[in-house]
Coordinates of C-alpha atoms and ligand atoms in Angstrom, one line a residue:
M905 CA -18.9 -3.8 4.4
P906 CA -20.7 0.5 4.8
R907 CA -17.9 2.5 2.8
T908 CA -16.9 6.1 4.5
E909 CA -18.9 8.9 3.1
F910 CA -18.2 12.8 4.1
I911 CA -21.5 14.2 6.3
A912 CA -20.3 17.8 6.2
T913 CA -16.2 20.0 7.2
G914 CA -15.7 23.3 7.9
F915 CA -13.0 25.3 8.7
H916 CA -11.6 28.3 10.3
V917 CA -8.8 30.2 10.0
P918 CA -7.4 33.3 12.7
E919 CA -9.1 36.5 11.5
R920 CA -5.1 38.4 11.7
V921 CA -4.0 37.8 7.3
V922 CA -0.2 38.7 6.8
T923 CA 0.1 39.3 3.8
N924 CA 3.5 39.3 2.0
D925 CA 4.4 43.1 1.9
D926 CA 3.7 42.6 5.8
L927 CA 6.6 39.6 5.9
A928 CA 9.0 42.3 4.6
H929 CA 8.9 44.5 6.7
I930 CA 9.9 42.6 8.9
M931 CA 12.1 40.1 6.7
D932 CA 14.6 40.2 3.8
T933 CA 12.1 38.9 1.5
S934 CA 9.8 40.2 -1.1
D935 CA 5.9 39.2 -2.4
E936 CA 8.0 38.7 -5.9
W937 CA 10.5 36.3 -4.1
I938 CA 7.3 34.8 -2.5
T939 CA 4.6 35.3 -5.3
Q940 CA 6.8 34.1 -7.7
R941 CA 8.6 30.5 -6.0
S942 CA 5.7 29.6 -4.3
G943 CA 2.7 31.4 -5.5
I944 CA 1.4 32.5 -2.3
K945 CA 0.1 36.2 -1.5
A946 CA -1.2 35.5 1.9
R947 CA -1.5 33.3 4.7
H948 CA -3.2 34.2 8.1
W949 CA -1.9 34.0 11.7
V950 CA -2.9 33.5 15.2
S951 CA -3.3 36.4 17.6
D952 CA -3.2 36.5 21.3
G953 CA -5.2 33.4 23.1
E954 CA -6.5 31.2 20.4
T955 CA -4.7 27.8 19.4
G956 CA -5.2 25.2 17.2
A957 CA -7.3 24.0 19.1
T958 CA -9.5 26.7 19.7
L959 CA -9.3 27.2 15.5
A960 CA -10.4 23.4 15.6
R961 CA -13.5 23.9 17.8
R962 CA -14.4 26.8 15.3
A963 CA -14.0 24.2 12.5
T964 CA -15.8 21.9 14.4
L965 CA -18.6 23.2 15.7
Q966 CA -19.3 25.1 11.2
A967 CA -19.4 21.2 9.9
L968 CA -22.0 20.3 13.6
A969 CA -23.6 23.0 12.2
K970 CA -24.0 21.8 8.9
A971 CA -24.8 18.0 9.6
G972 CA -26.8 18.7 12.5
M973 CA -25.2 17.0 15.4
R974 CA -24.3 17.5 18.3
A975 CA -21.2 17.2 19.9
S976 CA -23.2 14.9 21.5
D977 CA -23.3 13.4 18.9
L978 CA -19.9 12.4 18.0
D979 CA -18.0 8.7 18.8
C980 CA -14.5 9.4 17.7
I981 CA -12.1 12.4 17.7
V982 CA -9.6 11.5 15.0
Y983 CA -6.8 15.1 15.5
C984 CA -4.2 15.2 12.9
T985 CA -1.2 17.8 12.8
C986 CA 2.5 18.3 13.8
T987 CA 2.1 21.5 15.1
P988 CA 0.0 20.4 18.7
D989 CA -0.3 22.5 22.2
H990 CA 1.6 21.1 23.8
F991 CA 4.3 18.6 24.4
E992 CA 2.1 16.4 25.6
P993 CA -0.7 15.1 25.4
G994 CA -2.6 15.2 22.1
N995 CA -3.8 18.1 21.4
G996 CA -7.4 16.0 20.0
V997 CA -8.0 15.5 24.2
F998 CA -7.8 18.8 24.2
L999 CA -10.0 19.5 21.1
Q1000 CA -12.9 16.9 22.7
R1001 CA -12.3 19.6 26.2
E1002 CA -13.6 22.4 24.0
L1003 CA -15.8 20.1 22.6
G1004 CA -17.8 20.4 26.3
I1005 CA -18.2 16.0 25.2
S1006 CA -15.9 13.4 26.7
D1007 CA -16.0 9.7 27.3
I1008 CA -14.8 9.1 23.5
P1009 CA -11.5 8.8 22.1
A1010 CA -9.5 10.7 19.9
I1011 CA -6.4 10.2 18.6
D1012 CA -3.7 12.2 17.9
V1013 CA -1.8 11.8 14.4
R1014 CA 1.8 13.1 13.2
N1015 CA 1.6 13.0 9.7
Q1016 CA 2.8 16.3 9.3
C1017 CA 1.5 17.2 5.8
A1018 CA -0.1 13.7 5.1
G1019 CA -1.7 14.1 7.9
F1020 CA -5.0 14.2 6.9
V1021 CA -5.2 10.9 4.0
Y1022 CA -3.2 9.2 7.0
G1023 CA -6.2 9.9 9.5
L1024 CA -8.9 9.7 6.9
S1025 CA -7.1 6.4 6.2
V1026 CA -7.5 5.3 10.2
A1027 CA -11.0 7.0 10.1
D1028 CA -12.2 5.2 7.1
A1029 CA -10.9 1.7 8.4
W1030 CA -12.4 2.3 12.0
I1031 CA -15.9 3.2 10.1
R1032 CA -15.8 0.2 7.5
A1033 CA -15.2 -3.0 10.9
G1034 CA -18.6 -1.3 12.9
Q1035 CA -16.3 0.9 15.0
Y1036 CA -16.9 3.8 15.6
A1037 CA -20.2 5.2 13.5
R1038 CA -19.7 9.2 13.0
V1039 CA -16.0 10.5 13.1
L1040 CA -14.9 13.6 13.6
L1041 CA -11.1 14.5 10.9
V1042 CA -9.3 17.4 11.9
G1043 CA -6.0 18.8 10.0
A1044 CA -4.9 21.7 11.8
E1045 CA -2.4 23.8 13.0
V1046 CA -0.2 26.8 14.3
H1047 CA 2.8 27.3 12.9
S1048 CA 3.4 31.1 13.5
R1049 CA 4.7 30.3 17.1
G1050 CA 7.0 28.2 15.6
L1051 CA 8.5 30.6 13.2
D1052 CA 11.8 32.0 12.7
R1053 CA 10.7 34.5 11.4
T1054 CA 14.1 37.2 10.7
T1055 CA 15.7 36.2 8.0
R1056 CA 17.3 33.5 8.8
G1057 CA 14.3 31.3 9.0
R1058 CA 12.5 33.6 5.3
D1059 CA 13.3 29.8 3.4
T1060 CA 10.3 28.8 5.4
A1061 CA 8.7 31.2 7.5
V1062 CA 6.8 32.7 4.3
L1063 CA 5.0 29.4 3.6
F1064 CA 3.5 27.9 6.3
G1065 CA 0.1 29.2 7.9
D1066 CA -2.1 29.5 10.6
G1067 CA -5.7 27.2 9.9
A1068 CA -8.0 24.9 10.7
G1069 CA -10.4 21.8 8.5
V1070 CA -12.7 19.1 10.2
A1071 CA -15.0 16.8 7.8
I1072 CA -17.6 14.5 10.0
L1073 CA -17.4 10.8 9.0
G1074 CA -19.8 8.3 9.1
P1075 CA -20.9 4.7 6.7
T1076 CA -22.6 5.0 3.9
D1077 CA -25.0 1.9 2.7
A1078 CA -25.2 4.0 -1.6
P1079 CA -24.3 1.5 -3.9
G1080 CA -20.6 2.9 -5.4
R1081 CA -20.3 5.6 -2.6
G1082 CA -17.6 6.9 -0.7
V1083 CA -14.0 6.2 0.0
L1084 CA -13.4 4.0 -2.2
S1085 CA -9.2 3.2 -1.0
T1086 CA -6.8 5.5 0.5
H1087 CA -2.5 4.7 0.1
L1088 CA -0.3 5.4 2.7
Y1089 CA 3.5 5.2 2.0
A1090 CA 6.5 6.3 4.1
D1091 CA 10.3 6.5 3.7
G1092 CA 12.4 7.8 6.8
R1093 CA 15.4 7.9 5.8
H1094 CA 14.1 11.3 4.5
A1095 CA 12.7 12.4 8.2
E1096 CA 15.8 15.4 8.7
K1097 CA 15.0 17.3 4.7
L1098 CA 11.7 18.5 6.8
W1099 CA 12.0 18.9 10.5
V1100 CA 11.5 19.8 13.8
D1101 CA 14.4 19.0 15.6
A1102 CA 14.4 19.5 19.1
P1103 CA 12.4 19.0 22.0
G1104 CA 12.7 15.6 22.0
L1105 CA 14.1 13.0 24.4
A1106 CA 16.7 12.5 21.7
H1107 CA 18.2 15.0 23.2
D1108 CA 19.5 15.0 27.3
P1109 CA 18.7 17.4 28.2
F1110 CA 15.8 17.3 25.8
I1111 CA 15.7 21.5 25.5
S1112 CA 18.1 23.4 26.4
A1113 CA 19.1 27.1 26.1
E1114 CA 21.9 25.7 23.8
L1115 CA 19.0 23.8 21.5
I1116 CA 17.4 26.9 21.5
E1117 CA 19.6 29.0 20.2
Q1118 CA 21.5 27.0 18.1
G1119 CA 18.0 27.4 16.2
K1120 CA 16.8 23.6 17.0
H1121 CA 13.0 24.0 18.2
R1122 CA 12.4 25.3 14.6
A1123 CA 11.6 24.0 11.6
V1124 CA 14.1 23.9 9.1
M1125 CA 14.0 22.3 5.4
E1126 CA 16.3 21.3 2.1
G1127 CA 13.7 22.8 -0.4
R1128 CA 14.4 21.1 -3.1
E1129 CA 14.7 17.5 -2.1
V1130 CA 11.3 17.5 -0.7
F1131 CA 10.6 20.3 -4.4
K1132 CA 12.4 17.4 -5.6
F1133 CA 11.5 14.7 -3.8
A1134 CA 6.7 15.6 -3.6
S1135 CA 6.6 16.5 -7.6
V1136 CA 7.3 12.9 -8.7
L1137 CA 5.8 10.9 -5.5
M1138 CA 2.1 13.0 -4.9
P1139 CA 1.6 12.0 -8.6
Q1140 CA 2.7 8.7 -8.2
S1141 CA 0.4 8.0 -5.5
V1142 CA -2.7 10.0 -7.2
A1143 CA -1.8 7.4 -10.6
T1144 CA -2.1 4.8 -7.9
A1145 CA -4.7 5.6 -6.5
L1146 CA -7.1 6.0 -9.8
Q1147 CA -5.0 2.2 -11.1
A1148 CA -7.0 0.1 -7.7
N1149 CA -10.1 0.8 -9.0
G1150 CA -9.9 0.9 -12.5
L1151 CA -9.9 5.4 -13.0
T1152 CA -8.1 7.4 -14.9
P1153 CA -7.4 10.9 -15.1
A1154 CA -10.4 11.9 -17.2
D1155 CA -12.7 10.3 -14.1
V1156 CA -11.1 13.5 -11.5
T1157 CA -13.4 15.7 -11.3
L1158 CA -11.4 17.3 -8.3
L1159 CA -7.8 16.8 -7.5
V1160 CA -7.4 18.2 -4.1
P1161 CA -3.7 18.1 -3.7
H1162 CA -1.3 18.8 0.0
Q1163 CA -1.6 23.5 -0.4
A1164 CA 1.8 22.2 -0.4
N1165 CA 3.6 25.1 -3.0
L1166 CA 1.6 26.2 -6.4
R1167 CA 4.7 25.8 -8.7
I1168 CA 4.6 21.5 -6.5
L1169 CA 0.7 21.5 -7.6
E1170 CA 1.5 22.6 -11.1
M1171 CA 4.5 19.8 -11.7
V1172 CA 1.3 17.4 -10.4
Q1173 CA -0.8 18.8 -12.4
K1174 CA 0.8 18.3 -15.7
A1175 CA 2.8 15.3 -15.0
V1176 CA -0.7 13.7 -13.4
G1177 CA -2.1 14.7 -17.0
L1178 CA -5.1 16.9 -15.5
R1179 CA -6.9 20.4 -16.9
D1180 CA -6.7 23.2 -14.3
D1181 CA -10.6 22.9 -13.4
Q1182 CA -10.1 19.0 -12.7
V1183 CA -7.7 20.4 -9.7
Y1184 CA -8.0 22.5 -6.2
V1185 CA -5.4 25.9 -5.2
N1186 CA -6.4 28.5 -2.9
I1187 CA -2.8 28.8 -1.5
Q1188 CA -2.1 31.5 -2.1
K1189 CA -4.9 32.8 0.5
Y1190 CA -3.9 30.9 3.2
G1191 CA 0.6 29.3 2.2
N1192 CA 0.8 25.6 3.8
T1193 CA -1.3 24.9 6.5
T1194 CA 0.6 21.0 6.3
A1195 CA -2.3 18.2 8.0
A1196 CA -5.8 21.9 8.0
S1197 CA -4.1 22.6 3.6
I1198 CA -6.7 20.4 2.0
P1199 CA -10.1 20.6 5.1
I1200 CA -9.8 23.7 4.0
A1201 CA -9.3 23.6 0.6
L1202 CA -12.0 20.3 0.5
H1203 CA -14.5 23.1 1.9
E1204 CA -14.6 26.5 -0.1
A1205 CA -14.7 23.8 -3.4
L1206 CA -17.2 23.0 -1.4
C1207 CA -18.8 25.9 -0.8
E1208 CA -17.4 27.2 -4.4
G1209 CA -20.4 23.7 -5.8
R1210 CA -16.5 21.8 -7.5
L1211 CA -18.5 18.4 -6.6
E1212 CA -21.5 16.8 -6.9
R1213 CA -22.8 13.6 -6.2
G1214 CA -21.4 11.3 -8.8
D1215 CA -18.4 12.8 -8.9
L1216 CA -14.1 10.9 -8.4
L1217 CA -12.6 12.7 -5.7
V1218 CA -8.6 13.1 -5.5
L1219 CA -6.5 12.9 -2.8
T1220 CA -2.6 13.6 -2.2
A1221 CA -0.1 14.2 0.0
F1222 CA 3.4 15.2 0.5
G1223 CA 5.6 16.0 3.1
S1224 CA 8.2 15.8 6.3
G1225 CA 8.9 12.3 6.6
F1226 CA 9.2 12.1 4.3
T1227 CA 5.4 10.5 4.2
W1228 CA 3.2 11.4 1.9
A1229 CA -0.1 9.6 0.8
S1230 CA -3.6 10.4 -1.5
A1231 CA -7.0 8.8 -1.7
A1232 CA -10.4 7.6 -4.1
I1233 CA -13.6 8.7 -3.3
R1234 CA -16.8 9.0 -4.8
W1235 CA -18.3 12.2 -3.7
Ligands
LIG835 N1 13.3 35.5 0.2 C1 14.2 36.2 -0.5 N2 15.6 35.6 -0.6 C2 15.1 33.8 -0.3 C3 14.0 33.9 0.9 C4 13.3 34.5 0.4 N3 12.2 34.6 1.7 N4 13.9 32.2 1.5 C5 15.3 32.0 0.5 N5 15.7 33.4 0.0 C6 17.0 33.2 -1.7 C7 16.9 32.1 -0.8 O1 19.4 32.2 1.1 C8 19.2 32.8 -1.9 O2 20.1 32.8 -1.5 P1 21.1 32.9 -2.7 O3 20.8 32.4 -3.5 O4 21.9 34.8 -2.3 O5 22.0 32.0 -1.6 C9 17.9 32.1 -3.0 O6 17.2 32.4 -2.7 C10 17.7 30.5 -3.6 O7 17.2 30.1 -2.1 P2 16.8 28.3 -2.7 O8 17.0 28.1 -1.2 O9 17.4 27.3 -3.7 O10 15.6 28.6 -3.3 P3 15.4 27.5 -4.1 O11 14.7 28.1 -5.7 O12 14.8 26.2 -4.8 O13 13.0 28.1 -3.6 C11 11.7 26.8 -1.8 C12 13.0 27.4 -2.8 C13 10.9 28.6 -2.4 C14 11.9 26.4 -1.2 C15 12.0 25.9 -3.1 O14 13.1 24.8 -2.4 C16 10.6 25.6 -2.9 O15 10.3 25.2 -3.6 N6 10.5 23.4 -1.9 C17 9.4 23.3 -2.1 C18 9.8 23.1 -0.4 C19 8.0 23.3 -0.1 O16 7.0 24.4 -0.5 N7 8.1 22.8 1.2 C20 6.1 23.1 2.0 C21 6.5 22.8 3.4 S1 7.1 20.4 2.9 C22 5.7 20.4 1.8 O17 4.2 20.9 2.1 C23 5.7 19.4 1.2

């Protein structure tokens, strides 16, 4: 059975950069507080006319150019997001339309920060089974329009940013290379610890002035609980991925974790027992871009020459649900 390889990656973030000092002008916060708690210095926010699908399109065109492919060469779109452009249909079809193609399937994966690794697992299964040979895997988010950008929402508004990252995946027969394993987890007992309550069909009506007045359409988070679980479960998922393949932390060339929060990443690094050069961090520039953070980080790591053929790449992610995941990939 073939394994799945990464053929090319791409990413795109909006031009508009919002620094911590910019945020301090619109809410009661400071560069010092944000930097100390999260490591974030800036994030990108969309401007008029930009949507998740338009960001994803730009990222996809970059990856297609790198791969020497056309959009019509794609067999399937797996689109991971928790901030879709519309309630329905999913964003995969909007991206498909933006790319000027039709007649290929498009599926949305709604697993928040763990979305990209969940999506990778889905794409990997299809590729190994021979169902699709060229899968476009997308992580894309537009958080800024959903954030409460006032002092009331400051605990979450300062953390999240907009952006898109993609990977084009396909089968390889090269011995030992490709996605070695993926590991997916969920624990719905914690669903309300990081969630957006409305709009939602659990409410009747599913959206109302009252729900909006109550701020139910905003992401709310029990930050300390998220921190506590993420800093234990992310390293656990890395350990599982290594054990499943008979590997140790010393074998890891690069861990590309979901860029949740620098303090979480530091705890993950310590718990797994990795050196600084084994962990890729770019949260300072982009904030937490949820499903987009791993493909954006992976693309930047590749551009910096941090991965060579035969290197071991490990991914780990944790987020709302709670859902978390890891993957081991022989590059
Ligand atoms: N600027 C200034 N002050 C703030 C801000 C802000 N942006 N946000 C909250 N505060 C204040 C609070 O009001 C509180 O003030 P008080 O003591 O007067 O009540 C004080 O700072 C401390 O608030 P806490 O919420 O207790 O702050 P904490 O030290 O726990 O840090 C944080 C909050 C950064 C969210 C932390 O809990 C955390 O890192 N959690 C992890 C969650 C995370 O990073 N999630 C990312 C998304 S999920 C994921 O990707 C896995």
